[in-house]
Amino acid sequence: MARTSATPQELFSAARDGDRPALARLLSLIERGGEPAREVGRLAHPLSGGAYTVGLTGAPGAGKSTLTSALVTHVRALGEEVAVLAIDPSSPFTGGAILGDRVRMQDHATDPGVFIRSMATRGHLGGLALATPEAVRLLDAVGHRWVLIETVGVGQVEVEVAGKADTTVVVVNPGWGDSVQANKAGLMEIADVFVVNKADRAGADQTRTDLEQMLDLSDLPDGAWRPPIVATVASEGKGAGELWDAILAHREFATTSGELRRRREFRAREELREIVAHRLGERARAICTGDRWDALVAAVGAQTQDPWSAADEMLAGLA
Ligand SMILES: Nc1nc2c(ncn2[C@@H]2O[C@H](COP(=O)(O)OP(=O)(O)OP(=O)(O)O)[C@@H](O)[C@H]2O)c(=O)[nH]1
Ligand SMILES: [Mg+2]
């Protein structure tokens, strides 16, 4: 195992040789941000591009972790290795799974072909939206070919993170309104595959019908991918194979149609824009201080200047 004082470069070399604690420590560096995280990114970026990412999202308790675990079992049986990132924007904890997820992922804890990691923010701006692609690139660069990304909840950040995968799976449950909720939360737009999990419960067929109707109404252009709907009972592992086949079918479509290339280009552009915005935010915090700033704040307070013109004045001196 790498020494406590190991540099990112040393940890990265170790991780590429299959050292899992080293990989876990690199992910912690990414999570924390700052210069060490940038260093990890510089090492990983040139060696990435070979991984395929699958995002799983849906309301809290929809069964994403159980389903992810069932998928992992299926994928392992096919002889493939897999990495799982569980993204939790709300949790203040880092570096380890939420207890519930730990329990559900326990089956895979001793399998060297499975790498599981939870990520949370430490509250810094842009945290997870920026850290997730870095974490995926790292897993990619150390040789993972499949990265499953589970995002908890259906807030804006979650939809943003989930929508950054190559294939996005949206998980809903039977029951009145659940599919409508998915629609409202903006999940319809990002779904490549729908899962009706907990299909052992009443109403699964109705939920499927609701989703089909929503898809009918969504006016898909000619030649576009129509998200298939897969019913699963994740707690019994049922439907995991069908879900994997649907993911593979989407991957095939995305690859041959050029959609995957377009998506990745779009994502690269968006990520770059987010980083530029993040950097500008840092600069803004750095310049909003000092005498000139205090004078402008006072002027706005005394109503001798409006805030927009004060801001323009503050920015006027910047290159
Ligand atoms: N009846 C039934 N229960 C299920 C099924 N899949 C999962 N569950 C149960 O639903 C509960 C929530 O499952 P999780 O896998 O933790 O759900 P999640 O979407 O990961 O939850 P969060 O990460 O908290 O958002 C657990 O008690 C599971 O055992 C299913 O197919 N049928
Ligand atoms: Mg979960």
Short mmCIF file of C-alpha atoms in Angstrom, two decimals, residues 23-32 65 83-89 91-103 105 115-122 128 131-132 135 139 148-152:
data_model
loop_
_atom_site.label_atom_id
_atom_site.label_comp_id
_atom_site.label_asym_id
_atom_site.label_seq_id
_atom_site.Cartn_x
_atom_site.Cartn_y
_atom_site.Cartn_z
CA LEU A 23 -7.26 4.77 -5.73
CA ALA A 24 -9.50 5.53 -2.75
CA ARG A 25 -7.03 8.17 -1.55
CA LEU A 26 -6.89 9.79 -4.99
CA LEU A 27 -10.68 10.01 -4.95
CA SER A 28 -10.50 11.70 -1.54
CA LEU A 29 -8.10 14.25 -3.03
CA ILE A 30 -10.58 14.94 -5.84
CA GLU A 31 -13.38 15.27 -3.33
CA ARG A 32 -11.43 17.82 -1.31
CA SER A 65 -28.65 1.13 -4.74
CA ALA A 83 -16.74 0.56 -10.64
CA VAL A 84 -19.62 2.22 -8.79
CA LEU A 85 -19.71 5.86 -7.71
CA ALA A 86 -22.55 6.81 -5.38
CA ILE A 87 -23.03 10.57 -5.51
CA ASP A 88 -24.76 12.11 -2.54
CA PRO A 89 -25.12 15.87 -2.82
CA SER A 91 -24.59 14.24 2.75
CA PRO A 92 -21.94 16.07 4.73
CA PHE A 93 -19.98 12.83 5.04
CA THR A 94 -17.22 11.87 2.68
CA GLY A 95 -14.93 9.02 1.98
CA GLY A 96 -17.33 6.23 2.77
CA ALA A 97 -20.72 4.95 1.86
CA ILE A 98 -23.91 5.89 3.61
CA LEU A 99 -24.65 2.99 5.91
CA GLY A 100 -27.65 1.77 3.93
CA ASP A 101 -25.63 1.67 0.72
CA ARG A 102 -22.85 -0.17 2.49
CA VAL A 103 -25.28 -2.86 3.52
CA MET A 105 -23.33 -3.23 -1.60
CA PHE A 115 -14.77 -0.94 -6.84
CA ILE A 116 -17.39 0.99 -4.87
CA ARG A 117 -17.10 4.50 -3.58
CA SER A 118 -19.46 7.19 -2.26
CA MET A 119 -18.77 10.85 -2.89
CA ALA A 120 -20.22 13.86 -1.16
CA THR A 121 -19.40 17.54 -1.15
CA ARG A 122 -17.74 19.45 1.58
CA LEU A 128 -20.03 17.59 -7.01
CA ALA A 131 -15.77 16.59 -8.91
CA THR A 132 -17.84 13.83 -10.52
CA ALA A 135 -13.63 11.02 -10.37
CA LEU A 139 -11.48 5.48 -12.55
CA LEU A 148 -21.96 3.09 -12.74
CA ILE A 149 -22.95 6.41 -11.15
CA GLU A 150 -25.81 6.39 -8.67
CA THR A 151 -27.16 9.80 -7.73
CA VAL A 152 -29.45 10.22 -4.76
#
